[in-house]
mmCIF file of C-alpha atoms in Angstrom:
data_model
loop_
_atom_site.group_PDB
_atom_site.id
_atom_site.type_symbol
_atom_site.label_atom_id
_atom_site.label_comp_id
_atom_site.label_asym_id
_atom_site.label_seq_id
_atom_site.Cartn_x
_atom_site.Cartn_y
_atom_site.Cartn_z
ATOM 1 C CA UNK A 1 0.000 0.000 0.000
ATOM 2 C CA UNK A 2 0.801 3.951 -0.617
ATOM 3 C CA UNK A 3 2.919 5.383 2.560
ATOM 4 C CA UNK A 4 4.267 8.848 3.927
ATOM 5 C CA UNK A 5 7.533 9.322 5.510
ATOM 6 C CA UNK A 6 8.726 12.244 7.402
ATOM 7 C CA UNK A 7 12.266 12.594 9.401
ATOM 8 C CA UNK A 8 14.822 15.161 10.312
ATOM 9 C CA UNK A 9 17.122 15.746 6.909
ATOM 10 C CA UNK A 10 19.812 18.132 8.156
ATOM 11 C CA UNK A 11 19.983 22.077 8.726
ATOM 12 C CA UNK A 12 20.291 25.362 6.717
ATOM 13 C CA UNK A 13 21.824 27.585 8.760
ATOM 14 C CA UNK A 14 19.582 27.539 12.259
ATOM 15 C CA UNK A 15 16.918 25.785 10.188
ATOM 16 C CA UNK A 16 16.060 22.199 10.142
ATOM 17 C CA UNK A 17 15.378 20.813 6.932
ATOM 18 C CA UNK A 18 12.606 18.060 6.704
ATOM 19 C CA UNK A 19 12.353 15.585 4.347
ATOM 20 C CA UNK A 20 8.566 13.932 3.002
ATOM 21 C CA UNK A 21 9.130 10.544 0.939
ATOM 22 C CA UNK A 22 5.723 9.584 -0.674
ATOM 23 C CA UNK A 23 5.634 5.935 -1.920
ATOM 24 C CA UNK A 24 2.916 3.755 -3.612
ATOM 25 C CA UNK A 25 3.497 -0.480 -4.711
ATOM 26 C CA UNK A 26 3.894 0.226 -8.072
ATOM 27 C CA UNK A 27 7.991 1.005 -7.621
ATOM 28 C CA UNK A 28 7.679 5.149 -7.841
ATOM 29 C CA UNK A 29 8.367 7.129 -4.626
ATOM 30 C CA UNK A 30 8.844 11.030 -4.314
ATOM 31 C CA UNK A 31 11.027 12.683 -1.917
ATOM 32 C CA UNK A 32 10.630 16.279 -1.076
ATOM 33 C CA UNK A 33 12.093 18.974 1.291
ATOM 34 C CA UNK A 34 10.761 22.236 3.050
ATOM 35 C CA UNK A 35 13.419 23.928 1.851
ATOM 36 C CA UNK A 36 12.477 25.653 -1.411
ATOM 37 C CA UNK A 37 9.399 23.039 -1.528
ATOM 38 C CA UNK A 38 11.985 21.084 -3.521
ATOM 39 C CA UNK A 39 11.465 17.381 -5.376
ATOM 40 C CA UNK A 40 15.105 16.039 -4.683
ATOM 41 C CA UNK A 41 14.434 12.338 -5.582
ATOM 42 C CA UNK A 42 11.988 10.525 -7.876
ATOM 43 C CA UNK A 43 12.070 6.594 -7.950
ATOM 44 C CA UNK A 44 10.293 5.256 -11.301
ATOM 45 C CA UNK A 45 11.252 1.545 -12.251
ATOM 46 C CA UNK A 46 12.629 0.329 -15.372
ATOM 47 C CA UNK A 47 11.574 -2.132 -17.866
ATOM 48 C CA UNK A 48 12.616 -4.811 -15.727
ATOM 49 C CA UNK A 49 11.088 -3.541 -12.636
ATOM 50 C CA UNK A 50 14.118 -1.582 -11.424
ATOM 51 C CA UNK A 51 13.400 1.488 -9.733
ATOM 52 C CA UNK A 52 15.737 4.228 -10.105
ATOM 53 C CA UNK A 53 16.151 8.035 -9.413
ATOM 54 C CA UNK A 54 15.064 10.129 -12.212
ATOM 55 C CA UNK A 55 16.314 13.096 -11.377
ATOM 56 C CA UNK A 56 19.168 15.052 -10.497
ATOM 57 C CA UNK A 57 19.338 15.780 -7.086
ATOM 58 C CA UNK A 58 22.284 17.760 -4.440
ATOM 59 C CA UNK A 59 24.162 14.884 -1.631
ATOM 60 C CA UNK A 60 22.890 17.027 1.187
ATOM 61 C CA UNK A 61 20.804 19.823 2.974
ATOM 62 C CA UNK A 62 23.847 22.068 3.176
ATOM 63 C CA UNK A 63 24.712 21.492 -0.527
ATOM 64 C CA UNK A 64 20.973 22.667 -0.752
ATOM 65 C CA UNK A 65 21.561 25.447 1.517
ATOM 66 C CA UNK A 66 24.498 26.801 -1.270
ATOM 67 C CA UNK A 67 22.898 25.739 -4.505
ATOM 68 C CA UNK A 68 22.643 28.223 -7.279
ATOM 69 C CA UNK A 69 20.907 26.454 -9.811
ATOM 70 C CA UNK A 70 17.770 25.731 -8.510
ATOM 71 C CA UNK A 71 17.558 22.174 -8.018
ATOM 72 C CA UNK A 72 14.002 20.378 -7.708
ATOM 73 C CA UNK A 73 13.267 23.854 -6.789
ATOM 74 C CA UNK A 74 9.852 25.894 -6.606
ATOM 75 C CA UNK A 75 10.555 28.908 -8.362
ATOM 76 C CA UNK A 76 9.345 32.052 -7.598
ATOM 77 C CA UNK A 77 6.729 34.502 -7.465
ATOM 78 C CA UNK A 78 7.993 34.656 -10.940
ATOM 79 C CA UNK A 79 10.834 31.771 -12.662
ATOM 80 C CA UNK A 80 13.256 33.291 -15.704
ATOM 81 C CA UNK A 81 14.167 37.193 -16.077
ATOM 82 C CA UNK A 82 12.109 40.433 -15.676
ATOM 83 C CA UNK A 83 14.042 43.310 -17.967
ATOM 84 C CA UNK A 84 15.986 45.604 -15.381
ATOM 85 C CA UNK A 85 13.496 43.938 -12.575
ATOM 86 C CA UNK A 86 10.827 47.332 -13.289
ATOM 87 C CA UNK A 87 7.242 46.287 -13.188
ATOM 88 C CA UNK A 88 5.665 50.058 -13.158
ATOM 89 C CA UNK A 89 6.720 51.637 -10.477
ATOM 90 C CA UNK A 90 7.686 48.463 -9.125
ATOM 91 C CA UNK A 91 12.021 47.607 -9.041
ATOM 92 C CA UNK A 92 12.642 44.200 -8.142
ATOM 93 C CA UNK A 93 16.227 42.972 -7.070
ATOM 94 C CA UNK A 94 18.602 42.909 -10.127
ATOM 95 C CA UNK A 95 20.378 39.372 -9.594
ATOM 96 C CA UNK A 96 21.386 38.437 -12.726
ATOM 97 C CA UNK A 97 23.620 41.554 -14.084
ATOM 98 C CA UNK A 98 20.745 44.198 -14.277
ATOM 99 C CA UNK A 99 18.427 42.073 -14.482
ATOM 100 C CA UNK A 100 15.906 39.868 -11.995
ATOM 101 C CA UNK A 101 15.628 36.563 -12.350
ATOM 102 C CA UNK A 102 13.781 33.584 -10.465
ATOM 103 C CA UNK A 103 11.989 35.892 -7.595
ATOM 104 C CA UNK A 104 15.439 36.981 -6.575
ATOM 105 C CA UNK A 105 18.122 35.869 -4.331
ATOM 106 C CA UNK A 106 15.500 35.235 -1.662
ATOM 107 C CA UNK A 107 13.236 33.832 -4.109
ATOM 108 C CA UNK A 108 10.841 30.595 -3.024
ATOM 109 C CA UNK A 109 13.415 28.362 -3.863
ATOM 110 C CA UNK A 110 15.408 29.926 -0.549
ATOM 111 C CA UNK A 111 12.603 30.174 1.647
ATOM 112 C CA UNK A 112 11.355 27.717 4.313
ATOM 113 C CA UNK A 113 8.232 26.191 3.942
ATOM 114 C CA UNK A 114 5.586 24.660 5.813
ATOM 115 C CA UNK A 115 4.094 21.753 4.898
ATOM 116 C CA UNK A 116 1.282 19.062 5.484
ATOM 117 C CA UNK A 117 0.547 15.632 4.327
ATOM 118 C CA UNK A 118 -2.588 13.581 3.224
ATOM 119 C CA UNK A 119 -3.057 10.034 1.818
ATOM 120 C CA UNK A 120 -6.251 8.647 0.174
ATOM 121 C CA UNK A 121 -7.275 5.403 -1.285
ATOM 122 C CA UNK A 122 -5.927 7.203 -4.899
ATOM 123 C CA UNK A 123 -3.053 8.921 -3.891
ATOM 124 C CA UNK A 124 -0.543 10.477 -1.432
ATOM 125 C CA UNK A 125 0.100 14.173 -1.089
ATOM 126 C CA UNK A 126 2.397 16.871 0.824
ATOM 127 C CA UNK A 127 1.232 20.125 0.569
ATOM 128 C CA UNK A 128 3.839 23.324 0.877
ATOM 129 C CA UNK A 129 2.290 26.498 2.337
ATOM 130 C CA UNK A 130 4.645 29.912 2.258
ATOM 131 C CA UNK A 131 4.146 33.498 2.938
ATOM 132 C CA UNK A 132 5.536 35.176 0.554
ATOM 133 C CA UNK A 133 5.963 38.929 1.885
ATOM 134 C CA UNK A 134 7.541 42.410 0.646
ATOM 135 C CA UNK A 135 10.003 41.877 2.599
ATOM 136 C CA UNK A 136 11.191 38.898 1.546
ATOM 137 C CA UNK A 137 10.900 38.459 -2.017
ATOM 138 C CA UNK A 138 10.713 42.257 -3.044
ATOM 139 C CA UNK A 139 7.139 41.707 -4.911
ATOM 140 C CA UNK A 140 3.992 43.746 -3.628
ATOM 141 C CA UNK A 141 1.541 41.777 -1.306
ATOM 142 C CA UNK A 142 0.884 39.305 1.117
ATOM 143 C CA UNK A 143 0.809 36.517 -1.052
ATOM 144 C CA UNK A 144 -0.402 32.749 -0.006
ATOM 145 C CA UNK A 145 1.616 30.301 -1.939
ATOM 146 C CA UNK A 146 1.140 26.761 -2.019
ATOM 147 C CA UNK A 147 3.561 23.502 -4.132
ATOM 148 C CA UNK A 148 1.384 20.190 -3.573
ATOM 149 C CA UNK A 149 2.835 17.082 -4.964
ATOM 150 C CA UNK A 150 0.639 14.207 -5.144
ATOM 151 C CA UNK A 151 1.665 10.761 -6.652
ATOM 152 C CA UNK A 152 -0.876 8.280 -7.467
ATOM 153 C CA UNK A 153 -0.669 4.602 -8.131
ATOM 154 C CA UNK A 154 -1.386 5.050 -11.901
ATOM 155 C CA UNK A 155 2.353 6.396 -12.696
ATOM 156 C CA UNK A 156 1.236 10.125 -12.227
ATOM 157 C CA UNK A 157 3.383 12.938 -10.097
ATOM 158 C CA UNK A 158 0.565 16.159 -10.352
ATOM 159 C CA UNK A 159 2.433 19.443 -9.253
ATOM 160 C CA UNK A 160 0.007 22.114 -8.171
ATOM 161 C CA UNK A 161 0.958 25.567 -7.526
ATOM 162 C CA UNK A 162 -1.587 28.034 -6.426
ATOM 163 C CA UNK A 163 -0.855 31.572 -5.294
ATOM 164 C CA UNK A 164 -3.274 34.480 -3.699
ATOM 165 C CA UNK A 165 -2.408 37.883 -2.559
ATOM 166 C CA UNK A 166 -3.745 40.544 -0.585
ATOM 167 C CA UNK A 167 -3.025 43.475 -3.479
ATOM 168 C CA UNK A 168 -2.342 43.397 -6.955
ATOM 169 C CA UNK A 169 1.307 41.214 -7.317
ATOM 170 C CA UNK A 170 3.047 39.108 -10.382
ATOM 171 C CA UNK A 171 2.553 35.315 -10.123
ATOM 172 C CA UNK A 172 4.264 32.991 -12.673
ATOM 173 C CA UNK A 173 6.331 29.741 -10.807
ATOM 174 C CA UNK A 174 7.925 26.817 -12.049
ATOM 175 C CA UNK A 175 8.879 23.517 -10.858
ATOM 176 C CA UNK A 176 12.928 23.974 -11.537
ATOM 177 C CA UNK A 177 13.057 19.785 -11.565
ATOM 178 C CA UNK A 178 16.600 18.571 -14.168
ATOM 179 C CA UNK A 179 15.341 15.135 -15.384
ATOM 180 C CA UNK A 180 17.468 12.199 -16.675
ATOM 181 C CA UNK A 181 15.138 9.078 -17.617
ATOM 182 C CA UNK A 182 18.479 6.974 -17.450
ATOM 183 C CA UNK A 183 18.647 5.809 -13.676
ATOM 184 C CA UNK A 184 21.149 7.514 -11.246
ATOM 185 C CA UNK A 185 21.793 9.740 -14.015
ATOM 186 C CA UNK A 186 23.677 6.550 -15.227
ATOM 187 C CA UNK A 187 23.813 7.933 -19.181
ATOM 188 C CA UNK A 188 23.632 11.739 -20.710
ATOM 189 C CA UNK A 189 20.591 13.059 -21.456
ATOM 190 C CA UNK A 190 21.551 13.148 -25.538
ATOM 191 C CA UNK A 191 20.657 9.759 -25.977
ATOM 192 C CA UNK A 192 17.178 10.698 -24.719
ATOM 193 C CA UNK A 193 14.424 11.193 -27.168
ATOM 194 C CA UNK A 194 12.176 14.294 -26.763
ATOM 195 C CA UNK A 195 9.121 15.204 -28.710
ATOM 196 C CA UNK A 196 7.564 18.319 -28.578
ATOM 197 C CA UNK A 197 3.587 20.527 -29.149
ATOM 198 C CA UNK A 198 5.934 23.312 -30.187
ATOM 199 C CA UNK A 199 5.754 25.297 -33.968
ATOM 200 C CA UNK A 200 7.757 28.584 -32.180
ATOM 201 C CA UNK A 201 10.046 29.514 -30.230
ATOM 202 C CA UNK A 202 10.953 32.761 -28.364
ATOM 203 C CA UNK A 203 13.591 34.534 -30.211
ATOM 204 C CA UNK A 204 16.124 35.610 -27.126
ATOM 205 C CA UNK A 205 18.675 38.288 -27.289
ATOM 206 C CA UNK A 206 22.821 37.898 -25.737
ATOM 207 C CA UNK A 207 21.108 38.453 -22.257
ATOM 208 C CA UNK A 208 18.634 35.626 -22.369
ATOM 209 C CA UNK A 209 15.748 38.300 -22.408
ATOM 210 C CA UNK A 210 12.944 37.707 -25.416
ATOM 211 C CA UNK A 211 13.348 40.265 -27.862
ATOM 212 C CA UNK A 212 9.633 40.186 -29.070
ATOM 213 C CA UNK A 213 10.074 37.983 -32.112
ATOM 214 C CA UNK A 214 8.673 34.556 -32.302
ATOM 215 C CA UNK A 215 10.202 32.277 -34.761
ATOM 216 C CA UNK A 216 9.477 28.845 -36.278
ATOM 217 C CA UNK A 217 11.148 25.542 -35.384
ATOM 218 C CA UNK A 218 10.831 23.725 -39.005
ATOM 219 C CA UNK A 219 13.863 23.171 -40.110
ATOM 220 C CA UNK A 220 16.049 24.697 -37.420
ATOM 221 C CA UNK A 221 17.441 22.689 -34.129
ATOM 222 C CA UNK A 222 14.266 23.472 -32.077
ATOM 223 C CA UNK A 223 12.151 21.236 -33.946
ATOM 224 C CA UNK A 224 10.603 18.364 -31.613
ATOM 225 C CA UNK A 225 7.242 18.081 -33.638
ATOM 226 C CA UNK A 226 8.791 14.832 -34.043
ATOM 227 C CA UNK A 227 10.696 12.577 -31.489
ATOM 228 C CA UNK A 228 14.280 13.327 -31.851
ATOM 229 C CA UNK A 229 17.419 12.558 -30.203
ATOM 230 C CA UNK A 230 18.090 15.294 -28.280
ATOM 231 C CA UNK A 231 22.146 14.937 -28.790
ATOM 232 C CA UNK A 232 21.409 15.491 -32.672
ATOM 233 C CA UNK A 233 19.379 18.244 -32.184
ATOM 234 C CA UNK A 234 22.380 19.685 -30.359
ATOM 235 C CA UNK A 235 24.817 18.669 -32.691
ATOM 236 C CA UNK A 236 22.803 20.992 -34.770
ATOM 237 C CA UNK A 237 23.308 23.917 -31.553
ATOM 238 C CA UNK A 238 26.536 22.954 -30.247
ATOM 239 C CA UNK A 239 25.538 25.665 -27.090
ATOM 240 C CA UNK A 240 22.667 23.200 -26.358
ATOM 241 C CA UNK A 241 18.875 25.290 -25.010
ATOM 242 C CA UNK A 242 17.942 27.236 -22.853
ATOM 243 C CA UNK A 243 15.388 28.541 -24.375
ATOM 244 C CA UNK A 244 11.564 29.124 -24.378
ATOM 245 C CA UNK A 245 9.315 26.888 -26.394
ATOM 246 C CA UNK A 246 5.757 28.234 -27.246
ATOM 247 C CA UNK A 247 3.099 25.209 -26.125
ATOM 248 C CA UNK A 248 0.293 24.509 -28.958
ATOM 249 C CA UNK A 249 -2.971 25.846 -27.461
ATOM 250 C CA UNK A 250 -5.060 22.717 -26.583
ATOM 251 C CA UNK A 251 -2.519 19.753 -27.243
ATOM 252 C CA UNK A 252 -1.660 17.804 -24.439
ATOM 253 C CA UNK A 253 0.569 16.342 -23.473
ATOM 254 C CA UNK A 254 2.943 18.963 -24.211
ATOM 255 C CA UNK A 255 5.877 16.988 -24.418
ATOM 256 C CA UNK A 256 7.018 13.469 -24.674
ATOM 257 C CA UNK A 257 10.545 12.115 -23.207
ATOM 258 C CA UNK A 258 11.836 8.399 -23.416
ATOM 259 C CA UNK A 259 14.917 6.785 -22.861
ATOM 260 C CA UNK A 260 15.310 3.908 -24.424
ATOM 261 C CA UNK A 261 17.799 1.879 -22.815
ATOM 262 C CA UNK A 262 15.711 1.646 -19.558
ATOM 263 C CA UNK A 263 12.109 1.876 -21.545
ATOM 264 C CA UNK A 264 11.379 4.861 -19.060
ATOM 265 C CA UNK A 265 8.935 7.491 -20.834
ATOM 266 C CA UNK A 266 7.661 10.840 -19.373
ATOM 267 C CA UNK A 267 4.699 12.384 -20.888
ATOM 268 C CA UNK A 268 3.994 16.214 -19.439
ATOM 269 C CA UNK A 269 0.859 18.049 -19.352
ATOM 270 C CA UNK A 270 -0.057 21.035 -18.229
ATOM 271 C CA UNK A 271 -1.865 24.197 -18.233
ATOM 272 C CA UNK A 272 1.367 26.438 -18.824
ATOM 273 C CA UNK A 273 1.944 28.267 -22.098
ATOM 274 C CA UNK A 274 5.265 27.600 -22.510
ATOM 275 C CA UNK A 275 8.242 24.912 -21.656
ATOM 276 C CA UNK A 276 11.671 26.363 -20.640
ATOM 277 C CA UNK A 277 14.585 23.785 -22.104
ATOM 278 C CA UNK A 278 17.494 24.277 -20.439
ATOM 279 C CA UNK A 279 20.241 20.875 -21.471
ATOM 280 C CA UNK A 280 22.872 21.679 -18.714
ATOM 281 C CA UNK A 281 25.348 22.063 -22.102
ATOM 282 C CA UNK A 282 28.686 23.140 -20.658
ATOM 283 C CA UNK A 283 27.230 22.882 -17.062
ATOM 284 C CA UNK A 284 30.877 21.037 -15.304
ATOM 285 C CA UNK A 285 30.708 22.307 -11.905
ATOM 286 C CA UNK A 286 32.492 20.469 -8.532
ATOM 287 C CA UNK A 287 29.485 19.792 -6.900
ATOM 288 C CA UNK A 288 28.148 16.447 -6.509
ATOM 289 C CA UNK A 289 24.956 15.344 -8.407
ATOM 290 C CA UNK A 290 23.326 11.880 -7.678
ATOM 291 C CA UNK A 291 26.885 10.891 -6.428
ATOM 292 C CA UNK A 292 29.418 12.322 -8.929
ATOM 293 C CA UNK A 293 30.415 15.830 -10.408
ATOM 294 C CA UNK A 294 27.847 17.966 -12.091
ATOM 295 C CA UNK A 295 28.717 17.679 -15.747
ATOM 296 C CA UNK A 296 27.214 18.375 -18.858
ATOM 297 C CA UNK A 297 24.285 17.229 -20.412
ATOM 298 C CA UNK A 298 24.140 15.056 -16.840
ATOM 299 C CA UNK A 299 20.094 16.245 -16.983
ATOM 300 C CA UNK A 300 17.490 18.108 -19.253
ATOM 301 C CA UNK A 301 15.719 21.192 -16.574
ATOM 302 C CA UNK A 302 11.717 21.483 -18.147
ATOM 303 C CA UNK A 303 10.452 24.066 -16.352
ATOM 304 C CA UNK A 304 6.853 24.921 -17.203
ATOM 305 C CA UNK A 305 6.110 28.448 -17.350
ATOM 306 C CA UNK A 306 4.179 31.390 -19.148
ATOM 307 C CA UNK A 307 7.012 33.535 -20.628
ATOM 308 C CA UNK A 308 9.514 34.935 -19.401
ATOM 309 C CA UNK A 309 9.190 38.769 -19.048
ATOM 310 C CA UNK A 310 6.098 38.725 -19.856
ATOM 311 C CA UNK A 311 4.692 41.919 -18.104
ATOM 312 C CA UNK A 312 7.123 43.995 -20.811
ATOM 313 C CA UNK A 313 5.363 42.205 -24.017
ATOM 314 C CA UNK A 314 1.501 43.359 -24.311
ATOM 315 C CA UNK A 315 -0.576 40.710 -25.721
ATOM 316 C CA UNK A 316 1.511 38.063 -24.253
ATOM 317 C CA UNK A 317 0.757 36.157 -21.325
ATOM 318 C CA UNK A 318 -0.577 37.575 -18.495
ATOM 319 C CA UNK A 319 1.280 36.823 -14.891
ATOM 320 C CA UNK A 320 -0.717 39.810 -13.070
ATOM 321 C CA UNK A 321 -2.394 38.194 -10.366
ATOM 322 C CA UNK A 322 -5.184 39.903 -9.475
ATOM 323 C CA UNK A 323 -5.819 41.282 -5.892
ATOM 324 C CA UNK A 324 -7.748 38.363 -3.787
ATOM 325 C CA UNK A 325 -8.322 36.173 -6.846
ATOM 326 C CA UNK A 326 -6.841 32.681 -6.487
ATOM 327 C CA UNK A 327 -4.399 31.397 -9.497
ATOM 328 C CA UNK A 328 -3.407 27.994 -10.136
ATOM 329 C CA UNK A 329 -1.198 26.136 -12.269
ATOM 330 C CA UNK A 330 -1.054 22.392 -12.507
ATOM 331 C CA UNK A 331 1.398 20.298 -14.206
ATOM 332 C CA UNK A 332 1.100 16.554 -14.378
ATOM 333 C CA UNK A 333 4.161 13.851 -14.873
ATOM 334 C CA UNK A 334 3.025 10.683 -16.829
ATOM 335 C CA UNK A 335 5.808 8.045 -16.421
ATOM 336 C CA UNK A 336 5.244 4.142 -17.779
ATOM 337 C CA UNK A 337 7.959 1.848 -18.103
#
């Protein structure tokens, strides 16, 4: 039967960190923290009933407590870059040259959360509750944030983030989870096969901002419309993605992702507009991930999303949340072996 799991997981600073495993019979298990209402482990068996860690996860709490690339992380009020961090009269923390980017250095993903748990005949659940204050994060309002993650016993991990705020505020998080189908992030990610609902892309100036242009993926390296080996597509874009990819309005799922030595597959669907790729190209860092050095191509980040800087393109999505009106954004993780 489905079980819950909580126990004492190290300390941030004069915080303890507490970590939620959710299991069900079937071989998948989730493992969360209250830092950052982080996924840092995801069991899904292989074709021969082996289950393995799907995605790429930090040894420790205090490698957690120094990580600056978001890892498993809830990002937010608002994940990628706001131009100069203005919104009106508003000026946000510029962390990224002059620029803000993921809610800011004290963004959700470095916050302590609260948290709850619930199990059901269908599923198991913890639910992440936050504050999310001026002072804090930097964005107007009182706002009520909640990251549930509930796994069921048909193969489905459903991320809900909801948000409501006591004045007019931006709202526009992302689960910041790096995936690698593999096992123990046991192979690269370019022998992975990903298939996209995407016909454009955002075209993105030298500062990673969107310059207002949207551009089509036939015939260029973005083009998933078809499953394709994601180290061709990069031997197409030696720099690899990280880039924004425009969702087709209605078509779920939104994207497809196998690997096809374990027989793992990940379907996505979601109510987001758009899919962030980023493909960790050139990402060799000292830190440890799932037990050896972070390296490149080691995992593929999909962070769901509505555009980024999307308050400084009119007609584009709209992140405003309105005062006292309750937002929500649901994402949900397919995975058969």
């Amino acid at each position: 039967m489905a079980s819950i799991s909580i126990r004492e997981w190290g300390s941030i600073g004069t915080e303890q960190v507490m970590r939620i495993d959710l299991s069900q019979p079937n071989g998948m298990s989730v493992s969360c923290i209250n830092y950052g209402a982080r996924l840092i482990r995801l069991l899904v068996p292989d074709r021969e009933g082996q289950s393995e860690n799907v995605v790429l996860g930090l040894a420790d709490a205090e490698a957690y407590g120094n990580d600056q690339a978001s890892f498993g992380a809830t990002v937010g009020p608002v994940a990628g870059r706001i131009a100069e961090g203005k919104w009106g009269a508003v000026q946000l923390e510029q962390n990224a040259g002059k620029h803000h980017i993921h809610g800011g250095s004290r963004g959700w993903g470095q916050q302590f959360w609260d948290f709850k748990t619930e199990e059901t005949a269908e599923a198991v659940t913890v639910t992440f509750t936050l504050e999310s204050t001026p002072e804090a994060v930097g964005y107007p309002g009182r706002l009520q944030a909640k990251t549930s993650y509930t796994l069921d016993a048909e193969g489905c991990l459903t991320i809900t983030m909801t948000g409501a705020c006591s004045e007019e505020t931006l709202f526009n998080p992302t689960s910041h989870i790096y995936f690698n189908l593999s096992g123990e992030a046991k192979r690269p990610i370019t022998e992975h096969i990903l298939q996209l609902a995407c016909e454009e892309v955002l075209e993105l100036d030298a500062e990673k901002l969107p310059t207002g242009t949207k551009q089509a993926v036939a015939g260029t390296a973005f083009d998933f419309r078809e499953a394709t080996i994601i180290g061709e597509a990069i031997r197409k874009r030696p720099q690899g993605f990280d880039d924004v990819f425009l969702m087709q309005q209605g078509h779920q799922p939104q994207l497809i992702l196998h690997d096809e030595a374990s027989g793992r597959q990940m379907t996505l669907s979601s109510n987001r507009s758009s899919i962030v790729l980023f493909s960790t190209t050139g990402m060799n860092e000292p830190y440890l991930v799932n037990g050896r050095p972070m390296q490149s191509h080691l995992g593929l980040a999909i962070e769901a999303q509505e555009v980024p800087d999307a308050i400084h393109h009119p007609g584009w999505d709209n992140i405003v949340l309105a005062t006292n009106t309750l937002a929500a954004r649901v994402q949900n993780y397919t995975f058969k072996w």
